[in-house]
Short mmCIF file of C-alpha atoms and ligand atoms in Angstrom, two decimals:
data_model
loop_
_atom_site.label_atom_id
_atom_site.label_comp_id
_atom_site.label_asym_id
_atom_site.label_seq_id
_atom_site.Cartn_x
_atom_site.Cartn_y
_atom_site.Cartn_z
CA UNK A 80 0.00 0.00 0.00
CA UNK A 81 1.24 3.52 -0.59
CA UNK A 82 0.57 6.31 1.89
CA UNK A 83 -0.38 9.71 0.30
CA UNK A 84 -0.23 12.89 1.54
CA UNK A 85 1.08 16.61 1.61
CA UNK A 86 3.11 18.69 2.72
CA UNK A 87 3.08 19.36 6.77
CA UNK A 88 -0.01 22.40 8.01
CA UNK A 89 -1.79 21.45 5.22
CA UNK A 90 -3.88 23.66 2.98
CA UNK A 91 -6.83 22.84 0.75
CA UNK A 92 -4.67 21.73 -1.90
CA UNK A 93 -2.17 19.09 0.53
CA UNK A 94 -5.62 17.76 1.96
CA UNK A 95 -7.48 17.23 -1.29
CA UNK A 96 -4.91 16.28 -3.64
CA UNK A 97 -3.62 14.16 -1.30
CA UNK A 98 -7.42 12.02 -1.50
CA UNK A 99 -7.51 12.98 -5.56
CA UNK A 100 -4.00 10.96 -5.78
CA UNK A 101 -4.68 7.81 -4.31
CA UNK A 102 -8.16 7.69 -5.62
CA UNK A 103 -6.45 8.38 -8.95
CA UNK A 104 -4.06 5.40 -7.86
CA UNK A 105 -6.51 3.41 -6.88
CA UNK A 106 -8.31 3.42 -9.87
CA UNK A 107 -5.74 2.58 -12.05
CA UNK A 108 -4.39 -0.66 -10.19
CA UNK A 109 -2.46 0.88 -7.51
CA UNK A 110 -3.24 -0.12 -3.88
CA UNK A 111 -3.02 3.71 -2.09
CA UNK A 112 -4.61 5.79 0.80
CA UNK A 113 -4.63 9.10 1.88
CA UNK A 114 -3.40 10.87 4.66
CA UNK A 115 -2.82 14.44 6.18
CA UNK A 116 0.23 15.67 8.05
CA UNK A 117 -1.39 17.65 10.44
CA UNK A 118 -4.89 19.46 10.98
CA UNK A 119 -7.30 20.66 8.58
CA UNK A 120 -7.33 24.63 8.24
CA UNK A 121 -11.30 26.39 8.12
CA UNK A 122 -10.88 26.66 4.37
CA UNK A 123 -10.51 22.82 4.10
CA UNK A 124 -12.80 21.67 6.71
CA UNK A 125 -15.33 23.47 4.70
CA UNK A 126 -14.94 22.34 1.23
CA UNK A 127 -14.73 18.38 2.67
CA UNK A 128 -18.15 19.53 4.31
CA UNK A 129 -19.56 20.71 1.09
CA UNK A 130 -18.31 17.89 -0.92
CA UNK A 131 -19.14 15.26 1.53
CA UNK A 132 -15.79 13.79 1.80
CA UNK A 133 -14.02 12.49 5.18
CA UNK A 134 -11.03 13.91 6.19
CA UNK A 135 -7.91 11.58 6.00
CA UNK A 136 -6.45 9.88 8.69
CA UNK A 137 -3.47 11.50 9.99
CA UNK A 138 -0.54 9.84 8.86
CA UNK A 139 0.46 6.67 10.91
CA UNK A 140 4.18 5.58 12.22
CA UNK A 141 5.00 3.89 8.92
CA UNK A 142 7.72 0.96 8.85
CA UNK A 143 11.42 1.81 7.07
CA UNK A 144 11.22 1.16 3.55
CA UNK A 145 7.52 1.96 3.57
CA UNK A 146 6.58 3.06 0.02
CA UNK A 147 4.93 6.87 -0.12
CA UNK A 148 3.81 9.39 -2.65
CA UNK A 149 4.41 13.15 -1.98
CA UNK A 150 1.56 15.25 -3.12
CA UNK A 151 2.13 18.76 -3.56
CA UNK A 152 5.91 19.34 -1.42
CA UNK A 153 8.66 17.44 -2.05
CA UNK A 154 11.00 19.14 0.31
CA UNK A 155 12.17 17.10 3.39
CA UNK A 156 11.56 20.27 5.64
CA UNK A 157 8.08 20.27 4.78
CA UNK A 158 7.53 16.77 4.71
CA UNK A 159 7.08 13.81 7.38
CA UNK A 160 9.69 13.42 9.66
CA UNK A 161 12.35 10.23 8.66
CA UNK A 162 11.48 10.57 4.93
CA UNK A 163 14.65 9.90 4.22
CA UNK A 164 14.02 6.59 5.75
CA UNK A 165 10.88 5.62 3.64
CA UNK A 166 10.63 4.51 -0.17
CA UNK A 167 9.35 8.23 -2.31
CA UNK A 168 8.13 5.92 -5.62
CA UNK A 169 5.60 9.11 -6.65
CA UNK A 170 5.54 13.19 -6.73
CA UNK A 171 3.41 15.03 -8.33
CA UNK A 172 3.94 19.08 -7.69
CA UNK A 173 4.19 22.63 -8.79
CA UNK A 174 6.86 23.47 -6.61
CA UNK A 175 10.44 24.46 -7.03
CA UNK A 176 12.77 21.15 -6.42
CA UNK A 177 14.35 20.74 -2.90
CA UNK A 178 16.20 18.23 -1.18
CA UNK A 179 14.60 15.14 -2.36
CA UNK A 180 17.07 11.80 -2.92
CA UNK A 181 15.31 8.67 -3.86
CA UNK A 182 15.91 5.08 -3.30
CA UNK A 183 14.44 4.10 -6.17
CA UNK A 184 13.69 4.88 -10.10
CA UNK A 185 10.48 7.55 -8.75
CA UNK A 186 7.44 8.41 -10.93
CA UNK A 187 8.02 12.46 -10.68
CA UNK A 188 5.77 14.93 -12.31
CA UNK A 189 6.50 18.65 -11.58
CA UNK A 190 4.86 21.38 -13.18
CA UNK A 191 5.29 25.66 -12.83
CA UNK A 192 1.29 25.85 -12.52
CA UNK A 193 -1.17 27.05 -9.81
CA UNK A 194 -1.97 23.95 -8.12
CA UNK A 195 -1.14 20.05 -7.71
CA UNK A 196 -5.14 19.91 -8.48
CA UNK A 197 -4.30 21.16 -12.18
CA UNK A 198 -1.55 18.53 -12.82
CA UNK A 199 -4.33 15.73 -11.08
CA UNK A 200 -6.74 16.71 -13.57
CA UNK A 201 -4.46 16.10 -16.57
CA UNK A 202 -3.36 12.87 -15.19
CA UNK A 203 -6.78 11.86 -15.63
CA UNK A 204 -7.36 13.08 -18.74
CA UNK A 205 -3.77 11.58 -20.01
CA UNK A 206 -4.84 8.30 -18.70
CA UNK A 207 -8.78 8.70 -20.01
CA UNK A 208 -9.88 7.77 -16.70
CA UNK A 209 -13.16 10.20 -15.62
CA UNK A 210 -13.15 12.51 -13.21
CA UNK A 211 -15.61 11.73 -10.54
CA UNK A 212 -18.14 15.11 -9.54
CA UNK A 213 -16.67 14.52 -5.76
CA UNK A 214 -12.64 14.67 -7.24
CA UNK A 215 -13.63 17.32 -9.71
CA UNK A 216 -15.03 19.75 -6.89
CA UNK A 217 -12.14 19.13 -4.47
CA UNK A 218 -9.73 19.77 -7.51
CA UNK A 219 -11.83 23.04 -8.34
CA UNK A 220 -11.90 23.94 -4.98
CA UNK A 221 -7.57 23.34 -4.45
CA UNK A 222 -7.40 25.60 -7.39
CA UNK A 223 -9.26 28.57 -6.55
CA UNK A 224 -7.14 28.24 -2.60
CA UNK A 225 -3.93 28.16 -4.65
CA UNK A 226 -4.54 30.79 -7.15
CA UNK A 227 -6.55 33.00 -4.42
CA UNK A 228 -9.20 32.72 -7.36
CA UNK A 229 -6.53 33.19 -10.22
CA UNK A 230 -5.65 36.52 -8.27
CA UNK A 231 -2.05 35.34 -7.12
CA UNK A 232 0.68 35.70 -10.30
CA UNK A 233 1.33 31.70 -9.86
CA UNK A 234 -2.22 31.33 -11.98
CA UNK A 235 -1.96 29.96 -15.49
CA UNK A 236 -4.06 29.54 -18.57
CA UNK A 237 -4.20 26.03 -17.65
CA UNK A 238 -5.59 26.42 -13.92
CA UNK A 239 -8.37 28.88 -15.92
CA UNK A 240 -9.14 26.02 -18.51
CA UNK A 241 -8.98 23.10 -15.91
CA UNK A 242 -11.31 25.40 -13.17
CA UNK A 243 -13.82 25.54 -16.01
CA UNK A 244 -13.55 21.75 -16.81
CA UNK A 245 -13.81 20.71 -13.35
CA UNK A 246 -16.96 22.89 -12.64
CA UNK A 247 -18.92 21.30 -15.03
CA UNK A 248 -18.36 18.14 -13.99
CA UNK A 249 -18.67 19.48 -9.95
CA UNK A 250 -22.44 20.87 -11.20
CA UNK A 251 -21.05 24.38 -10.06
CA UNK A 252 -22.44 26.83 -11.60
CA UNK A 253 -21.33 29.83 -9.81
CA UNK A 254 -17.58 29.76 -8.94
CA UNK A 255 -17.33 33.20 -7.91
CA UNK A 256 -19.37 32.70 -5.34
CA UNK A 257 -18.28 29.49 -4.13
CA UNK A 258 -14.49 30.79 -4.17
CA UNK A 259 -15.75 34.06 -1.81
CA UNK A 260 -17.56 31.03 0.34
CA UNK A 261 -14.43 29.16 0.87
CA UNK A 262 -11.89 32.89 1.17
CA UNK A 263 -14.98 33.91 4.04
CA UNK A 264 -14.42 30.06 5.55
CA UNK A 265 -10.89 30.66 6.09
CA UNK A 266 -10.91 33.98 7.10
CA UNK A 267 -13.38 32.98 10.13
CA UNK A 268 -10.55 32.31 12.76
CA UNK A 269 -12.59 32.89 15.65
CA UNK A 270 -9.93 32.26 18.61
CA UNK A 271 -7.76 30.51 17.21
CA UNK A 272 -4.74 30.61 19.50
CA UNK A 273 -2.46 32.18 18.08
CA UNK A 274 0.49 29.62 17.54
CA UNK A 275 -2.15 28.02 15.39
CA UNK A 276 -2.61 30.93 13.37
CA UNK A 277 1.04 31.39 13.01
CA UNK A 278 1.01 27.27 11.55
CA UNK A 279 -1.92 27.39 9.40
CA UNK A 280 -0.13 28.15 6.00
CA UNK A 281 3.51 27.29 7.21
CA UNK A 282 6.50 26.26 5.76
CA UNK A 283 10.29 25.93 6.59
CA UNK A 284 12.73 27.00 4.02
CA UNK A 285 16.92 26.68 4.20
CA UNK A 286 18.54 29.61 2.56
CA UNK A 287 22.19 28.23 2.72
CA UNK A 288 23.32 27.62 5.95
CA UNK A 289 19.89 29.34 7.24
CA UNK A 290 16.97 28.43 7.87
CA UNK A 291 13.74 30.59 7.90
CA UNK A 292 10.02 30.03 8.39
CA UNK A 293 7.59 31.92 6.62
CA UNK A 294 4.13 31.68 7.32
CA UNK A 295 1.16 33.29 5.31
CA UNK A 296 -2.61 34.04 6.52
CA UNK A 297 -4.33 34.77 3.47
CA UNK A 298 -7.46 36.52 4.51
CA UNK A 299 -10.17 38.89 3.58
CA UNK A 300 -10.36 40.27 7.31
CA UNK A 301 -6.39 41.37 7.63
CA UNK A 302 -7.84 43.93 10.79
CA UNK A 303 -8.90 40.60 13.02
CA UNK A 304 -5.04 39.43 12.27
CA UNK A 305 -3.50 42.66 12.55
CA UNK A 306 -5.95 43.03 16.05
CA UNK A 307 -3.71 39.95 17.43
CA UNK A 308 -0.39 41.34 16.13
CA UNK A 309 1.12 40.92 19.64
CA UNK A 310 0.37 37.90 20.57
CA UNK A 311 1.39 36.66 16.64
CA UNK A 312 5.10 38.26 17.49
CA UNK A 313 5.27 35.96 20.70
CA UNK A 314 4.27 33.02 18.55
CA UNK A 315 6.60 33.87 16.02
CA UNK A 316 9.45 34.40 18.68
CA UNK A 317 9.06 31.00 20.68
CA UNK A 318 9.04 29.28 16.77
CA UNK A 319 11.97 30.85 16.21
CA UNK A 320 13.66 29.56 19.14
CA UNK A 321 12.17 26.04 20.11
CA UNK A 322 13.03 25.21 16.08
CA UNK A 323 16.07 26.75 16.07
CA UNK A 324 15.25 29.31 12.86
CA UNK A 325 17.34 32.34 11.77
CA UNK A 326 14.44 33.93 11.09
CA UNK A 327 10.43 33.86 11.48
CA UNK A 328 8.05 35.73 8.76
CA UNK A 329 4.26 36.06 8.71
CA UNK A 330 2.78 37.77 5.61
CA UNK A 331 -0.76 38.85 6.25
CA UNK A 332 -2.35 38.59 2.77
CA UNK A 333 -5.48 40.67 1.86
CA UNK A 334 -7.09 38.60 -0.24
CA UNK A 335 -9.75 40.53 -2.35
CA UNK A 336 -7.22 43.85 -2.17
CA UNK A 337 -4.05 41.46 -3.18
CA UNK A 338 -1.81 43.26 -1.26
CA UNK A 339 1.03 41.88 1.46
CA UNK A 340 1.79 43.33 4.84
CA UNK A 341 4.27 41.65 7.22
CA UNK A 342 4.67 41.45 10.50
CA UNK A 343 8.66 42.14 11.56
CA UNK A 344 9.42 39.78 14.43
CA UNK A 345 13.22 41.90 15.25
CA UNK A 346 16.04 44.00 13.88
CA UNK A 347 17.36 40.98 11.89
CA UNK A 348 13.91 40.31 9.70
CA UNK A 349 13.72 44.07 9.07
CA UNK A 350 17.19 44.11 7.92
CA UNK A 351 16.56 41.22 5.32
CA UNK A 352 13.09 42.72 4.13
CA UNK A 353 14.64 45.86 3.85
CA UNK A 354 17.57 44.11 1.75
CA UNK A 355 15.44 41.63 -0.54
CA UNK A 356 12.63 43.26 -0.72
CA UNK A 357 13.40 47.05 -0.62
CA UNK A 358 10.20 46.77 1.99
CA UNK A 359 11.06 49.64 4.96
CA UNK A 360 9.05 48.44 8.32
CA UNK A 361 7.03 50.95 10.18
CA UNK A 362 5.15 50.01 13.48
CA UNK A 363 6.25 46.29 13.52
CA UNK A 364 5.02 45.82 10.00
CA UNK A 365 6.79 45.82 6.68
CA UNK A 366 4.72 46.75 3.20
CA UNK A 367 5.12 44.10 0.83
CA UNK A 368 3.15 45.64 -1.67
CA UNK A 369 1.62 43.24 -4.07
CA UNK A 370 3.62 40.28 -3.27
CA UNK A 371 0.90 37.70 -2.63
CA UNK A 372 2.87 34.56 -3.70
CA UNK A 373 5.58 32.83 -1.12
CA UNK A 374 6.04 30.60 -3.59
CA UNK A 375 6.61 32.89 -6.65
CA UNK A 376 7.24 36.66 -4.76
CA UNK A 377 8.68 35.40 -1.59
CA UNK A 378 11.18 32.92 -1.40
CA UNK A 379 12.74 33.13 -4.83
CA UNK A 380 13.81 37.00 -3.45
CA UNK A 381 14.92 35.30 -0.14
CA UNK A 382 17.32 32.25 -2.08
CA UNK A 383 18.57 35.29 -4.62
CA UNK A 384 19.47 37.21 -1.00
CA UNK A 385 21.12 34.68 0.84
CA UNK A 386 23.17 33.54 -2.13
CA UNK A 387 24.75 37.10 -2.44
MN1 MN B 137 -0.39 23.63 -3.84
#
């Protein structure tokens, strides 16, 4: 059996393509399951509600050798701890290449598009296996929470096409309003402590010899986050010492106004936005400006930085 799953903090995207994968797997002759590296953010507990769909198990203690597929990370930080100790025979992702060895010959398929839920959708279509209306509104729904509704510059004419595709199927008939009920589903934090908030959308990155984490709350309500900015700098500080970072970031992301504003944790993360990014902080917070992406805007300034 292969285990399936995404990247650690999962987003709607980890969660679904991670259940899109090994049903795709499945129904081509592979035994697979799905499983999630962590909990489910409001975003994704709401579009399993509206599609029905159970969340998966979180992933068990799996024996050495154990073979897995990596859905949408491939990077060891981001991963399960001890992947180097398990068998990687699948990963399909759209992001940029990291660490990953392999034991073995792997089935790898990488793409520079919006979402792991794009690449699914051709896999099906390559392999002229249907999409079922259950798989085709989780894809849709990855999508939209990937592309912030083909808002973030990572969107391509092919997440457009396949968002289309997949709503027909889905029986959706009104995406923009679905996409504004998932952005108001995630944006609904209630009180959530605020380490959680800080490891919703979180990744770990090395730059070199560094190592940073940079996490994201993409929101359409940045005044509830930027109401808890104090108690978000304490998370960010004990992060950055009980994991041993060189630095902690957390980009609040307005949503509907696409615009970045980021909360500066000390003089060291101010010094390195000001450097990168050309971003000057004022009251704790650094303008961003437009730079919605971490994955196109963010850390590809951060790698060209720490390589000077
Ligand atoms: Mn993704």
């Amino acid at each position: 059996m292969v285990a399936v799953f995404g990247h650690l903090n999962p987003d709607t995207d980890a969660i679904t393509s991670a259940l899109v994968y090994a049903n795709f797997l499945r129904r081509t002759g592979v035994d697979a399951t799905a499983y999630r590296l962590g909990e489910l953010n409001r975003e994704t507990a709401f579009v399993l509600s509206e599609a029905g769909v159970v969340a998966p198990e979180v992933l068990p203690e799996l024996p050495k050798g154990a073979p897995v597929a990596l859905v949408d990370h491939n990077e060891g930080a981001q991963s399960v701890p001890g992947l180097a100790d398990l068998t990687v025979t699948r990963v399909v992702d759209h992001h940029k290449l990291g660490d990953l060895t392999t034991s073995v010959p792997p089935y790898l398929r990488f793409e520079p598009v919006g979402c792991t839920a794009t690449i699914l959708t051709k896999l099906h279509r390559e392999a002229n296996v249907s999409v079922e209306p259950q798989d085709a509104r989780l894809m849709l729904s990855a999508i939209l929470s990937d592309t912030l509704h083909f808002r973030s510059p990572t969107t391509t004419p092919e997440d457009r096409e396949v968002v289309a595709y997949l709503a027909a199927i889905a029986g959706i008939t009104d995406v923009t309003a679905y996409a504004l009920a998932m952005f108001a589903a995630k944006s609904d934090l209630g009180d959530t402590p605020a380490d959680q908030l800080l490891k919703m959308d979180y990744k770990v990155f090395p730059f070199g010899e560094a190592k940073w984490g940079i996490g994201v709350i993409e929101t359409t309500n940045p005044a509830y986050v930027f109401g808890r900015a104090e108690a978000l700098r304490q998370a960010m500080d004990a992060e950055k010492a009980n994991a041993g970072l060189n630095g902690v970031l957390l980009s609040v992301v307005d949503i509907l106004n696409e615009t970045n504003r980021t909360l500066v944790l000390s003089a060291t993360e101010e010094k390195v936005l000001r450097e990168a990014f050309g971003a000057e902080s004022a009251g704790g917070v650094a303008d961003l400006g437009a730079r919605i992406s971490r994955k196109k805007q963010i850390v590809p300034a951060l790698e060209a930085y720490f390589a000077q």
